[in-house]
Structure formats: structure tokens, C-alpha cells
Short mmCIF file of C-alpha atoms in Angstrom, two decimals:
data_model
loop_
_atom_site.label_atom_id
_atom_site.label_comp_id
_atom_site.label_asym_id
_atom_site.label_seq_id
_atom_site.Cartn_x
_atom_site.Cartn_y
_atom_site.Cartn_z
CA MET A 18 -9.56 13.64 -22.80
CA PRO A 19 -12.96 11.96 -22.67
CA SER A 20 -14.50 14.71 -20.55
CA MET A 21 -13.86 18.20 -19.25
CA ILE A 22 -15.13 17.19 -15.81
CA GLU A 23 -12.38 17.78 -13.26
CA PRO A 24 -11.48 14.92 -10.91
CA LYS A 25 -12.69 15.45 -7.35
CA LEU A 26 -11.20 13.88 -4.24
CA ILE A 27 -12.93 12.97 -1.01
CA ALA A 28 -11.42 11.21 1.98
CA GLY A 29 -12.48 9.19 4.99
CA ASN A 30 -10.68 9.15 8.31
CA SER A 31 -8.24 6.29 7.69
CA ASN A 32 -5.31 8.28 6.25
CA ARG A 33 -6.02 12.00 5.97
CA PRO A 34 -2.33 13.00 5.65
CA LEU A 35 -1.98 10.84 2.52
CA ALA A 36 -5.24 12.20 1.07
CA ASN A 37 -4.05 15.78 1.60
CA ALA A 38 -0.67 14.93 0.07
CA ILE A 39 -2.36 13.46 -3.03
CA ALA A 40 -4.49 16.61 -3.36
CA ARG A 41 -1.38 18.83 -3.11
CA ARG A 42 0.42 16.75 -5.69
CA MET A 43 -2.54 16.93 -8.09
CA SER A 44 -2.62 20.70 -7.58
CA MET A 45 0.95 20.78 -8.92
CA HIS A 46 -0.13 18.73 -11.96
CA ARG A 47 -3.23 20.78 -12.69
CA GLY A 48 -1.80 24.21 -11.98
CA MET A 49 -4.92 24.86 -9.93
CA ASN A 50 -5.99 24.11 -6.39
CA VAL A 51 -7.26 20.55 -5.99
CA GLY A 52 -8.72 20.21 -2.52
CA LEU A 53 -10.68 17.51 -0.79
CA VAL A 54 -14.43 17.76 -1.16
CA GLU A 55 -15.83 19.11 2.08
CA ALA A 56 -17.70 16.41 3.98
CA ARG A 57 -18.18 15.09 7.48
CA VAL A 58 -17.63 11.46 8.36
CA GLU A 59 -18.57 10.91 11.97
CA ARG A 60 -20.15 8.48 14.38
CA PHE A 61 -23.31 8.49 16.45
CA ASN A 62 -23.06 7.54 20.12
CA ASP A 63 -23.62 3.88 19.27
CA GLN A 64 -20.73 4.10 16.72
CA GLU A 65 -22.96 4.06 13.64
CA ILE A 66 -21.18 5.91 10.84
CA PHE A 67 -22.78 8.96 9.27
CA VAL A 68 -21.59 10.75 6.12
CA GLU A 69 -22.70 14.11 4.77
CA VAL A 70 -21.18 15.67 1.64
CA PHE A 71 -21.38 19.46 1.66
CA GLU A 72 -20.56 20.09 -2.02
CA ASN A 73 -22.53 19.34 -5.18
CA VAL A 74 -21.13 16.18 -6.80
CA ARG A 75 -23.79 15.59 -9.47
CA GLY A 76 -22.11 14.36 -12.63
CA GLU A 77 -18.64 14.50 -11.05
CA ASP A 78 -15.73 12.05 -11.40
CA MET A 79 -15.18 11.16 -7.73
CA TYR A 80 -12.18 9.51 -6.06
CA ILE A 81 -12.60 8.23 -2.48
CA ILE A 82 -9.24 7.93 -0.71
CA GLN A 83 -9.60 5.38 2.08
CA SER A 84 -7.32 2.60 3.31
CA THR A 85 -9.08 -0.29 5.03
CA SER A 86 -6.41 -0.49 7.73
CA ASN A 87 -6.84 -0.69 11.51
CA PRO A 88 -9.62 -0.37 12.57
CA ALA A 89 -10.35 -2.34 9.41
CA ASN A 90 -14.11 -2.79 9.90
CA ASP A 91 -14.73 0.90 10.69
CA ASN A 92 -12.67 2.10 7.74
CA LEU A 93 -14.34 -0.38 5.39
CA MET A 94 -17.80 0.78 6.51
CA GLU A 95 -16.75 4.41 6.01
CA LEU A 96 -15.76 3.55 2.44
CA LEU A 97 -19.06 1.78 1.73
CA ILE A 98 -21.21 4.52 3.26
CA MET A 99 -19.29 7.30 1.47
CA THR A 100 -19.79 5.41 -1.78
CA ASP A 101 -23.52 5.16 -1.14
CA ALA A 102 -23.71 8.88 -0.35
CA LEU A 103 -21.95 9.77 -3.61
CA ARG A 104 -24.00 7.33 -5.68
CA ARG A 105 -27.25 8.72 -4.31
CA SER A 106 -25.93 12.22 -5.04
CA SER A 107 -25.61 11.30 -8.74
CA ALA A 108 -21.82 11.23 -9.09
CA SER A 109 -21.00 10.10 -12.63
CA ARG A 110 -18.16 7.75 -11.65
CA ILE A 111 -16.82 6.59 -8.29
CA THR A 112 -13.26 5.29 -7.97
CA ALA A 113 -12.19 3.81 -4.64
CA VAL A 114 -8.53 4.64 -4.01
CA ILE A 115 -7.54 2.02 -1.41
CA PRO A 116 -3.80 2.35 -0.68
CA TYR A 117 -3.99 -0.63 1.69
CA PHE A 118 -6.62 -3.26 0.93
CA GLY A 119 -7.53 -4.97 4.19
CA TYR A 120 -8.68 -8.61 4.38
CA ALA A 121 -6.35 -9.38 1.47
CA ARG A 122 -4.59 -12.12 3.46
CA GLN A 123 -7.85 -14.11 3.47
CA ASP A 124 -7.72 -14.76 -0.27
CA ARG A 125 -8.27 -18.55 -0.32
CA ARG A 126 -9.58 -21.43 1.77
CA ALA A 127 -6.45 -22.77 3.46
CA LYS A 128 -8.51 -25.29 5.42
CA ALA A 129 -12.10 -26.52 5.68
CA ARG A 130 -14.94 -24.27 6.91
CA THR A 131 -13.07 -20.98 6.50
CA PRO A 132 -14.17 -17.88 4.54
CA ILE A 133 -12.63 -16.15 1.54
CA SER A 134 -13.05 -12.73 3.11
CA ALA A 135 -11.20 -10.87 0.35
CA LYS A 136 -13.93 -11.95 -2.10
CA LEU A 137 -16.66 -10.89 0.33
CA VAL A 138 -15.09 -7.43 0.71
CA ALA A 139 -14.77 -7.15 -3.09
CA ASN A 140 -18.49 -7.93 -3.40
CA LEU A 141 -19.37 -5.32 -0.77
CA ILE A 142 -17.34 -2.62 -2.51
CA THR A 143 -18.83 -3.44 -5.91
CA GLU A 144 -22.42 -3.63 -4.69
CA ALA A 145 -22.05 -0.33 -2.82
CA GLY A 146 -21.61 1.37 -6.19
CA VAL A 147 -17.86 1.69 -6.79
CA ASP A 148 -17.02 1.74 -10.51
CA ARG A 149 -13.25 1.22 -10.28
CA VAL A 150 -10.63 0.38 -7.66
CA LEU A 151 -7.11 1.78 -7.43
CA THR A 152 -4.86 0.07 -4.90
CA LEU A 153 -1.23 -0.71 -4.06
CA ASP A 154 0.52 -4.08 -3.82
CA LEU A 155 -2.37 -6.47 -3.27
CA HIS A 156 -1.29 -9.36 -1.06
CA ALA A 157 -2.35 -11.78 -3.81
CA ALA A 158 -2.67 -10.81 -7.47
CA GLN A 159 -5.75 -13.00 -7.95
CA ILE A 160 -7.79 -10.62 -5.76
CA GLN A 161 -8.13 -8.43 -8.86
CA GLY A 162 -10.28 -11.23 -10.27
CA PHE A 163 -12.57 -11.12 -7.23
CA PHE A 164 -13.97 -7.83 -8.54
CA ASP A 165 -16.40 -7.48 -11.44
CA ILE A 166 -15.14 -3.94 -12.01
CA PRO A 167 -11.74 -2.67 -13.23
CA VAL A 168 -8.92 -2.85 -10.67
CA ASP A 169 -5.63 -0.98 -11.06
CA ASN A 170 -2.99 -2.52 -8.79
CA LEU A 171 0.05 -0.27 -8.43
CA TYR A 172 3.41 -1.63 -7.29
CA ALA A 173 5.83 -0.26 -4.72
CA ALA A 174 8.79 -2.06 -6.36
CA PRO A 175 9.62 0.75 -8.85
CA VAL A 176 9.70 3.31 -6.02
CA PHE A 177 11.71 0.94 -3.84
CA ALA A 178 14.16 0.47 -6.73
CA LEU A 179 14.67 4.24 -6.89
CA ASP A 180 15.20 4.33 -3.13
CA VAL A 181 17.70 1.45 -3.15
CA GLU A 182 19.66 2.95 -6.05
CA HIS A 183 19.80 6.26 -4.18
CA HIS A 184 20.74 4.99 -0.71
CA PHE A 185 23.10 2.22 -1.84
CA LYS A 186 24.73 4.13 -4.66
CA GLY A 187 28.13 2.65 -5.48
CA LYS A 188 27.39 -0.51 -3.47
CA LEU A 189 24.76 -2.20 -5.65
CA ASP A 190 27.23 -4.97 -6.52
CA GLN A 191 27.13 -5.95 -2.83
CA VAL A 192 23.31 -6.02 -2.60
CA THR A 193 21.24 -9.21 -2.50
CA VAL A 194 17.44 -9.05 -2.44
CA VAL A 195 15.85 -11.59 -0.09
CA SER A 196 12.35 -13.05 -0.08
CA PRO A 197 11.24 -13.85 3.50
CA ASP A 198 9.35 -16.91 2.26
CA VAL A 199 8.86 -18.99 -0.87
CA GLY A 200 5.52 -17.29 -1.65
CA GLY A 201 7.15 -13.87 -2.01
CA VAL A 202 9.82 -14.90 -4.53
CA ALA A 203 8.10 -13.18 -7.49
CA ARG A 204 7.98 -9.86 -5.61
CA ALA A 205 11.65 -10.12 -4.57
CA ARG A 206 12.74 -11.21 -8.05
CA GLU A 207 11.09 -8.15 -9.59
CA LEU A 208 13.05 -5.76 -7.37
CA ALA A 209 16.26 -7.74 -7.92
CA GLN A 210 15.83 -7.45 -11.69
CA ARG A 211 15.13 -3.73 -11.45
CA ILE A 212 18.37 -2.99 -9.59
CA GLY A 213 20.41 -5.78 -11.21
CA CYS A 214 21.42 -7.79 -8.17
CA GLY A 215 21.24 -11.32 -6.79
CA LEU A 216 18.34 -13.12 -5.12
CA ALA A 217 18.09 -15.28 -2.01
CA ILE A 218 15.20 -16.93 -0.13
CA VAL A 219 14.53 -17.56 3.54
CA ASP A 220 12.67 -20.87 3.71
CA LYS A 221 10.57 -21.05 6.87
CA ARG A 222 8.81 -24.13 8.23
CA ARG A 223 5.95 -23.87 10.70
CA VAL A 224 4.81 -26.41 13.29
CA ASN A 225 1.73 -24.35 14.21
CA PRO A 226 0.07 -21.24 12.68
CA GLY A 227 2.11 -18.16 13.62
CA GLU A 228 4.91 -20.30 15.06
CA VAL A 229 8.06 -20.71 12.98
CA ALA A 230 10.07 -23.82 13.82
CA GLU A 231 13.01 -23.42 11.47
CA MET A 232 14.45 -20.97 8.95
CA THR A 233 17.00 -21.79 6.25
CA VAL A 234 18.69 -19.41 3.82
CA ILE A 235 18.68 -20.53 0.20
CA GLY A 236 21.43 -18.65 -1.63
CA ASP A 237 24.77 -17.05 -0.74
CA VAL A 238 24.45 -13.98 1.49
CA ALA A 239 27.95 -13.96 3.02
CA GLY A 240 29.44 -10.45 2.91
CA GLN A 241 26.31 -9.08 1.23
CA ILE A 242 24.00 -6.18 2.03
CA CYS A 243 20.70 -8.05 2.28
CA ILE A 244 17.41 -6.33 1.46
CA ILE A 245 14.30 -8.23 2.59
CA VAL A 246 11.25 -7.43 0.45
CA ASP A 247 7.65 -8.17 1.41
CA ASP A 248 4.19 -6.63 1.07
CA ILE A 249 2.98 -6.66 4.70
CA CYS A 250 4.71 -6.39 8.06
CA ASP A 251 2.29 -7.03 10.93
CA THR A 252 3.88 -8.04 14.24
CA ALA A 253 7.39 -8.21 12.67
CA GLY A 254 8.26 -11.47 14.42
CA THR A 255 9.09 -13.39 11.25
CA LEU A 256 10.83 -10.38 9.69
CA CYS A 257 13.16 -9.87 12.66
CA LYS A 258 13.89 -13.60 12.85
CA ALA A 259 14.73 -13.65 9.13
CA ALA A 260 17.13 -10.76 9.67
CA GLU A 261 18.87 -12.71 12.45
CA VAL A 262 19.19 -15.80 10.25
CA LEU A 263 20.73 -13.70 7.46
CA MET A 264 23.25 -12.15 9.83
CA GLU A 265 24.13 -15.63 11.11
CA GLY A 266 24.64 -16.60 7.47
CA GLY A 267 27.33 -13.96 7.12
CA ALA A 268 25.39 -10.96 5.80
CA LYS A 269 27.14 -7.61 6.26
CA GLU A 270 23.91 -5.64 6.82
CA VAL A 271 20.18 -6.32 6.67
CA HIS A 272 17.58 -3.80 5.52
CA SER A 273 13.89 -4.37 4.79
CA TYR A 274 11.47 -2.82 2.30
CA ILE A 275 7.81 -3.43 3.11
CA SER A 276 4.86 -2.05 1.13
CA HIS A 277 2.36 -1.88 4.00
CA GLY A 278 3.52 -1.21 7.55
CA VAL A 279 0.67 -2.67 9.61
CA LEU A 280 3.08 -2.78 12.58
CA SER A 281 0.66 -3.97 15.24
CA GLY A 282 1.35 -5.06 18.81
CA PRO A 283 5.07 -5.35 19.65
CA ALA A 284 6.22 -4.71 16.06
CA VAL A 285 7.93 -1.34 16.53
CA GLU A 286 9.76 -2.47 19.66
CA ARG A 287 10.94 -5.63 17.91
CA ILE A 288 12.19 -3.67 14.90
CA THR A 289 13.94 -1.07 17.07
CA ASN A 290 15.79 -3.82 18.96
CA SER A 291 16.46 -6.02 15.93
CA VAL A 292 19.65 -6.47 13.93
CA MET A 293 18.04 -4.70 10.97
CA LYS A 294 19.75 -1.42 10.15
CA SER A 295 16.58 0.00 8.57
CA LEU A 296 12.98 -0.79 7.72
CA VAL A 297 11.47 1.19 4.84
CA ILE A 298 7.68 1.31 4.55
CA THR A 299 5.23 3.34 2.49
CA ASP A 300 2.58 5.64 3.91
CA SER A 301 -0.29 3.50 2.56
CA ILE A 302 -1.24 3.11 6.24
CA GLU A 303 -1.01 6.25 8.35
CA PRO A 304 2.07 5.77 10.58
CA SER A 305 1.61 6.19 14.31
CA GLU A 306 3.75 8.56 16.36
CA THR A 307 5.68 5.55 17.65
CA VAL A 308 6.51 4.51 14.09
CA LYS A 309 7.56 8.05 13.16
CA LYS A 310 9.91 8.24 16.15
CA ALA A 311 11.52 4.82 15.60
CA LYS A 312 15.20 5.31 14.83
CA ASN A 313 15.45 2.63 12.15
CA ILE A 314 12.08 3.03 10.37
CA ARG A 315 11.86 5.25 7.31
CA ILE A 316 8.71 6.17 5.34
CA VAL A 317 8.55 6.52 1.55
CA PRO A 318 5.64 8.67 0.24
CA THR A 319 3.15 7.21 -2.22
CA ALA A 320 1.28 10.47 -2.95
CA PRO A 321 3.26 11.24 -6.16
CA MET A 322 2.42 7.81 -7.59
CA PHE A 323 -1.26 7.87 -6.56
CA ALA A 324 -1.73 11.42 -7.82
CA GLN A 325 -0.31 10.49 -11.22
CA ALA A 326 -2.41 7.31 -11.34
CA ILE A 327 -5.59 9.28 -10.59
CA MET A 328 -4.69 11.78 -13.32
CA ASN A 329 -4.10 8.93 -15.78
CA ILE A 330 -7.42 7.28 -14.93
CA TRP A 331 -9.23 10.59 -15.27
CA SER A 332 -7.61 11.37 -18.64
CA GLY A 333 -7.98 7.83 -20.00
CA THR A 334 -4.24 7.20 -20.31
CA SER A 335 -2.08 4.27 -19.20
CA VAL A 336 -1.75 3.40 -15.52
CA SER A 337 0.68 0.56 -16.17
CA SER A 338 3.23 3.15 -17.35
CA LEU A 339 3.78 3.83 -13.64
CA PHE A 340 5.35 0.37 -13.32
CA ASP A 341 8.38 1.74 -15.18
CA ALA A 342 11.11 3.37 -13.10
CA ASP A 343 11.86 5.73 -15.99
CA THR A 344 8.32 7.07 -15.66
CA LEU A 345 8.39 7.27 -11.87
CA GLY A 346 11.85 8.88 -11.82
CA PRO A 347 10.62 12.34 -12.89
CA ILE A 348 7.60 12.02 -10.58
CA TYR A 349 9.92 11.45 -7.61
CA GLU A 350 12.49 13.98 -8.81
CA GLY A 351 13.83 15.88 -5.85
CA MET A 352 13.74 12.80 -3.63
CA TYR A 353 16.00 10.53 -5.65
CA SER A 354 18.85 11.21 -8.01
CA ARG A 355 19.74 8.43 -10.43
CA GLY A 356 22.69 10.26 -11.90
#
């Protein structure tokens, strides 16, 4: 190991349950209590954010756990201000652990006079003093290149593969993985290869932004258990429509695996009333009580994967090893049996 400095975790307000779960998981790894550094992250009456760290962090290897989910601007500012507080307190290295990277959908100029907000956010994070970023399933892989610091992008696909193999044991020959659009084919293909099943695509055509005019299934889904795979589910309109189209195409069942459950507006109601038998999301965004109570929404924990990734970064070992299901299997032992 390059240093005997222990890793230290600190968290903002975006997803405290996940931060606590990562700390508990690291405690199991270390054989010693790994808690969150005591700090206060609060707001003045005019909603200015104030951060005060109550522990000495001089020379420490710090990991800030903070998703930039709704409210995206507040959570992003918390991350930047916490980084500044740690940098001015002489932390030796600051790693931003961002389970959900907001603004990632604005990764290119789709039309004239529009911003590339993902690049702007990358600049803000870098200039604030972050030395490394650890995140999960970036909406677009090229966002890693927007940073001038190392970025470790974890993938939910290996965990989803374990979940599919566990819940559809004995029926994998009936499973077809479906991409909800042409742009997500690579993500769907990866999961299909991991579990050894077929691939289909839902081709959607839009007349106006946010308005789908027509959907066509490319591939044979008749009699199949269809699993839709995507990185973000926001209002769930397109997802629920894709599920309907698949059922009309003869699918036996439709399930969905989504990395980041944004689930804004009418999303939960749409999913509850949809033809989908289940929607599986990760806890990269803290689920609301409505999401937790939804009968057909299930949450897969990411704390085991993030805890191991943090330990690997701290010890200078491979993070990409976590892309292998054989590596993640023991980490998720107790949840999934592959026997």
C-alpha cells in the first residue's frame, strides 16, 4: 500500500443512507469502525450553503459521498463547498464519490446556442479541488474525457447480471435483453453477453422533443421474458410505452433494470399502473417513500461495490476488476447465489 493513512468518508445531504451503508461495508473490510467524518452541512436563511468539518483532516485521504440528484443545483453546490472546506483544511487527496452524476444528459450540443453543461460541471468539480472522481454508469462515456483528473466509472451491469441470474434462474433461455432506443444498444448488449441471452431494440421516432410518435421492435420477442436496460428513468413515459409495445409484440413478461431511478413527476404512478412486472433500480439516488412502497419497484444496493472501489483506490489496486461478475459475486454473497 502506498500509505498507511486510513481512508476517511464524509457525506453531504443527497443520499445519507447510501453513505452510511458504504461506511458499514468498509467497516467489514477493515475490521474496524469506519464512520462518516463529523460535519455539518446546512443552509442560512437565504439558502446559502455552509459547511463545517469537526474533525482534523490534515493529510487525510478523503472521500466525499454526494450524488448530484434532485435538487441537483443544491447538491452540486454542497459537493463544491465541501471540497473547498477539505482543501483549505489540508486534506492530502480528495475523491468525489458521485453515485449519480447530474447534468450528464447535457453532454453535447444537439442544436445551436445550447450549452454542454456536463463539461461545465466537470470544470467546476475539478477547479474546486477534487483530485479524482468515482461514479456509476455515466450517461455518456465521453464525459470521462471532460475531466482533467482521473475518473473511475463503475457499471451496474455486473450487479444486474447477478440479479437476473438469481431471479430468473432456470429461465435464462427465455430471456431477451431490450434496449429502449438505438443509443443504448451497447449497454443492453453488455448485459445480454453477461447472461448469455438474445438482444432486441425498441426503435422510437420523435416528432417533437419529449413526444414519441412511433415505436417499433427490432428483433423477435414473442414468448420471451423481456428485460429493458437503461441508465436513467426520469418520468417513465417512454419506458412504460416501450413495455406496452413489447407486450403487443408477444412478450410473455416485461421487466426493467435501470441504473439511476430519477423517477420524477408521475413516474411512480405510471410504473405502478404499467404492464411491467418489475422495475429494478439502484440506490444511487435516495429513493422516496413513494418509490419504496411501490409494489413493482425493487432496489439493488450499490454500497458493496462502492465500498470495494474506495478500498481499491485507497490501496492502489485495480478498480476495473469490479467489472467482472466473478469479482462482484463474493462481494454480493448473501444476496445472490449463482450455484
